[in-house]
GROMACS .gro file of C-alpha atoms in nm:
model
  188
    1UNK     CA    1   0.846   0.568   1.714
    2UNK     CA    2   0.875   0.327   1.426
    3UNK     CA    3   0.918   0.011   1.636
    4UNK     CA    4   0.614   0.089   1.852
    5UNK     CA    5   0.405   0.174   1.544
    6UNK     CA    6   0.506  -0.148   1.372
    7UNK     CA    7   0.419  -0.349   1.683
    8UNK     CA    8   0.073  -0.191   1.706
    9UNK     CA    9   0.003  -0.265   1.340
   10UNK     CA   10   0.132  -0.622   1.370
   11UNK     CA   11  -0.083  -0.694   1.677
   12UNK     CA   12  -0.389  -0.550   1.504
   13UNK     CA   13  -0.330  -0.765   1.195
   14UNK     CA   14  -0.273  -1.074   1.410
   15UNK     CA   15  -0.596  -1.021   1.603
   16UNK     CA   16  -0.791  -0.968   1.281
   17UNK     CA   17  -0.622  -1.274   1.133
   18UNK     CA   18  -0.747  -1.485   1.422
   19UNK     CA   19  -1.095  -1.384   1.316
   20UNK     CA   20  -1.034  -1.566   0.988
   21UNK     CA   21  -0.978  -1.879   1.196
   22UNK     CA   22  -1.345  -1.864   1.303
   23UNK     CA   23  -1.281  -1.657   1.617
   24UNK     CA   24  -1.556  -1.423   1.495
   25UNK     CA   25  -1.801  -1.712   1.542
   26UNK     CA   26  -1.734  -1.755   1.915
   27UNK     CA   27  -2.031  -1.647   2.126
   28UNK     CA   28  -1.847  -1.407   2.360
   29UNK     CA   29  -1.811  -1.123   2.108
   30UNK     CA   30  -1.472  -1.143   1.942
   31UNK     CA   31  -1.594  -0.891   1.683
   32UNK     CA   32  -1.664  -0.636   1.958
   33UNK     CA   33  -1.323  -0.702   2.112
   34UNK     CA   34  -1.156  -0.648   1.772
   35UNK     CA   35  -1.335  -0.316   1.723
   36UNK     CA   36  -1.233  -0.203   2.070
   37UNK     CA   37  -0.870  -0.313   2.026
   38UNK     CA   38  -0.832  -0.171   1.675
   39UNK     CA   39  -0.966   0.168   1.785
   40UNK     CA   40  -0.739   0.164   2.088
   41UNK     CA   41  -0.437   0.082   1.871
   42UNK     CA   42  -0.541   0.337   1.606
   43UNK     CA   43  -0.559   0.604   1.878
   44UNK     CA   44  -0.204   0.522   1.989
   45UNK     CA   45  -0.077   0.502   1.631
   46UNK     CA   46  -0.224   0.838   1.527
   47UNK     CA   47  -0.088   0.993   1.846
   48UNK     CA   48   0.259   0.855   1.775
   49UNK     CA   49   0.265   0.969   1.413
   50UNK     CA   50   0.144   1.319   1.498
   51UNK     CA   51   0.373   1.330   1.804
   52UNK     CA   52   0.671   1.268   1.577
   53UNK     CA   53   0.586   1.583   1.377
   54UNK     CA   54   0.461   1.811   1.654
   55UNK     CA   55   0.741   1.809   1.907
   56UNK     CA   56   0.621   2.100   2.121
   57UNK     CA   57   0.540   2.012   2.480
   58UNK     CA   58   0.297   2.303   2.512
   59UNK     CA   59  -0.051   2.221   2.644
   60UNK     CA   60  -0.236   2.331   2.324
   61UNK     CA   61  -0.022   2.093   2.117
   62UNK     CA   62  -0.087   1.809   2.359
   63UNK     CA   63  -0.463   1.874   2.346
   64UNK     CA   64  -0.454   1.885   1.966
   65UNK     CA   65  -0.266   1.553   1.953
   66UNK     CA   66  -0.515   1.397   2.193
   67UNK     CA   67  -0.818   1.528   2.000
   68UNK     CA   68  -0.683   1.423   1.657
   69UNK     CA   69  -0.594   1.076   1.786
   70UNK     CA   70  -0.939   1.009   1.936
   71UNK     CA   71  -1.137   1.151   1.644
   72UNK     CA   72  -0.907   0.983   1.391
   73UNK     CA   73  -0.944   0.645   1.561
   74UNK     CA   74  -1.324   0.672   1.564
   75UNK     CA   75  -1.316   0.775   1.196
   76UNK     CA   76  -1.103   0.465   1.131
   77UNK     CA   77  -1.379   0.255   1.295
   78UNK     CA   78  -1.644   0.416   1.074
   79UNK     CA   79  -1.429   0.340   0.768
   80UNK     CA   80  -1.395  -0.022   0.883
   81UNK     CA   81  -1.776  -0.050   0.901
   82UNK     CA   82  -1.789   0.073   0.542
   83UNK     CA   83  -1.530  -0.188   0.449
   84UNK     CA   84  -1.731  -0.463   0.619
   85UNK     CA   85  -2.041  -0.369   0.419
   86UNK     CA   86  -1.843  -0.342   0.094
   87UNK     CA   87  -1.671  -0.674   0.158
   88UNK     CA   88  -2.003  -0.851   0.221
   89UNK     CA   89  -2.171  -0.703  -0.086
   90UNK     CA   90  -1.882  -0.747  -0.331
   91UNK     CA   91  -1.696  -1.053  -0.199
   92UNK     CA   92  -1.991  -1.226  -0.023
   93UNK     CA   93  -1.810  -1.245   0.310
   94UNK     CA   94  -1.981  -1.250   0.650
   95UNK     CA   95  -1.802  -0.962   0.819
   96UNK     CA   96  -2.098  -0.728   0.865
   97UNK     CA   97  -2.249  -0.882   1.175
   98UNK     CA   98  -2.186  -1.157   1.422
   99UNK     CA   99  -2.370  -1.479   1.373
  100UNK     CA  100  -2.744  -1.432   1.431
  101UNK     CA  101  -2.717  -1.054   1.465
  102UNK     CA  102  -2.908  -0.798   1.264
  103UNK     CA  103  -2.677  -0.583   1.050
  104UNK     CA  104  -2.800  -0.255   1.200
  105UNK     CA  105  -2.744  -0.382   1.554
  106UNK     CA  106  -2.396  -0.502   1.456
  107UNK     CA  107  -2.309  -0.163   1.310
  108UNK     CA  108  -2.431   0.020   1.620
  109UNK     CA  109  -2.248  -0.226   1.845
  110UNK     CA  110  -1.926  -0.199   1.642
  111UNK     CA  111  -1.935   0.180   1.642
  112UNK     CA  112  -1.997   0.177   2.018
  113UNK     CA  113  -1.688  -0.041   2.073
  114UNK     CA  114  -1.490   0.175   1.829
  115UNK     CA  115  -1.584   0.482   2.034
  116UNK     CA  116  -1.507   0.298   2.359
  117UNK     CA  117  -1.163   0.191   2.233
  118UNK     CA  118  -1.087   0.545   2.115
  119UNK     CA  119  -1.207   0.684   2.450
  120UNK     CA  120  -0.992   0.443   2.653
  121UNK     CA  121  -0.696   0.519   2.429
  122UNK     CA  122  -0.766   0.888   2.465
  123UNK     CA  123  -0.789   0.859   2.843
  124UNK     CA  124  -0.456   0.676   2.855
  125UNK     CA  125  -0.297   0.934   2.626
  126UNK     CA  126  -0.442   1.223   2.822
  127UNK     CA  127  -0.296   1.083   3.144
  128UNK     CA  128   0.031   0.930   3.021
  129UNK     CA  129   0.077   1.028   2.656
  130UNK     CA  130   0.313   1.316   2.723
  131UNK     CA  131   0.548   1.099   2.932
  132UNK     CA  132   0.522   0.823   2.671
  133UNK     CA  133   0.630   1.060   2.392
  134UNK     CA  134   0.918   1.191   2.603
  135UNK     CA  135   1.046   0.838   2.671
  136UNK     CA  136   1.017   0.747   2.304
  137UNK     CA  137   1.198   1.065   2.202
  138UNK     CA  138   1.495   0.956   2.414
  139UNK     CA  139   1.533   0.652   2.190
  140UNK     CA  140   1.447   0.847   1.878
  141UNK     CA  141   1.774   1.051   1.856
  142UNK     CA  142   1.973   0.730   1.823
  143UNK     CA  143   1.747   0.618   1.540
  144UNK     CA  144   1.763   0.966   1.385
  145UNK     CA  145   2.145   0.963   1.413
  146UNK     CA  146   2.157   0.625   1.238
  147UNK     CA  147   1.924   0.749   0.964
  148UNK     CA  148   2.128   1.067   0.911
  149UNK     CA  149   2.446   0.861   0.894
  150UNK     CA  150   2.289   0.637   0.629
  151UNK     CA  151   2.170   0.947   0.440
  152UNK     CA  152   2.522   1.096   0.448
  153UNK     CA  153   2.668   0.771   0.320
  154UNK     CA  154   2.414   0.762   0.037
  155UNK     CA  155   2.487   1.124  -0.056
  156UNK     CA  156   2.862   1.054  -0.055
  157UNK     CA  157   2.806   0.753  -0.280
  158UNK     CA  158   2.598   0.962  -0.522
  159UNK     CA  159   2.863   1.237  -0.527
  160UNK     CA  160   3.129   0.975  -0.595
  161UNK     CA  161   2.928   0.827  -0.880
  162UNK     CA  162   2.866   1.174  -1.025
  163UNK     CA  163   3.238   1.248  -1.003
  164UNK     CA  164   3.318   0.923  -1.184
  165UNK     CA  165   3.052   1.008  -1.442
  166UNK     CA  166   3.200   1.357  -1.495
  167UNK     CA  167   3.548   1.209  -1.541
  168UNK     CA  168   3.412   0.965  -1.800
  169UNK     CA  169   3.232   1.250  -1.974
  170UNK     CA  170   3.553   1.457  -1.979
  171UNK     CA  171   3.740   1.161  -2.125
  172UNK     CA  172   3.478   1.115  -2.396
  173UNK     CA  173   3.481   1.490  -2.464
  174UNK     CA  174   3.862   1.495  -2.493
  175UNK     CA  175   3.858   1.198  -2.732
  176UNK     CA  176   3.592   1.373  -2.937
  177UNK     CA  177   3.798   1.692  -2.951
  178UNK     CA  178   4.104   1.493  -3.051
  179UNK     CA  179   3.910   1.332  -3.337
  180UNK     CA  180   3.787   1.674  -3.451
  181UNK     CA  181   4.143   1.809  -3.438
  182UNK     CA  182   4.274   1.511  -3.638
  183UNK     CA  183   3.993   1.551  -3.893
  184UNK     CA  184   4.072   1.922  -3.932
  185UNK     CA  185   4.440   1.839  -3.997
  186UNK     CA  186   4.343   1.591  -4.265
  187UNK     CA  187   4.115   1.843  -4.435
  188UNK     CA  188   4.395   2.098  -4.469
   0.00000   0.00000   0.00000
């Protein structure tokens, strides 16, 4: 799941980064596209993260994953609108509205595209999400096996270091006891 999640986050950052290169100023609505795409990607990302924890294939679990992904993605869009307002007020940016747009219209438009992206993502997940999770879980055991192997190696290394530390402690303890024994002999 990790490689797909990383790819979704990277694409989202890249698309937002293009906005910094004045793509937000183009007349065809790059801002609306970004809100749609980010909500779509957030829907997939939330679905993947929750799908990694809830491995049941039962219908109620699938519906819960779908619902949480769609609602979570829309909530992410609402949070982004809050960030746009905060960024404009505090940092004097121009993120809260496309050029020539009223702020209230921009917010309504952005939330509409956030909802649309979450809905399209939800529709895709409702139709194909279960198969997508199954295919990703086939790859996942190999990744899990690698991670468990690395964990075992780390635990072995820690045990080895603790064993070395105990031996050093025993050596120090023995030297200390020898010094006490020698001191007792001298005192007699």
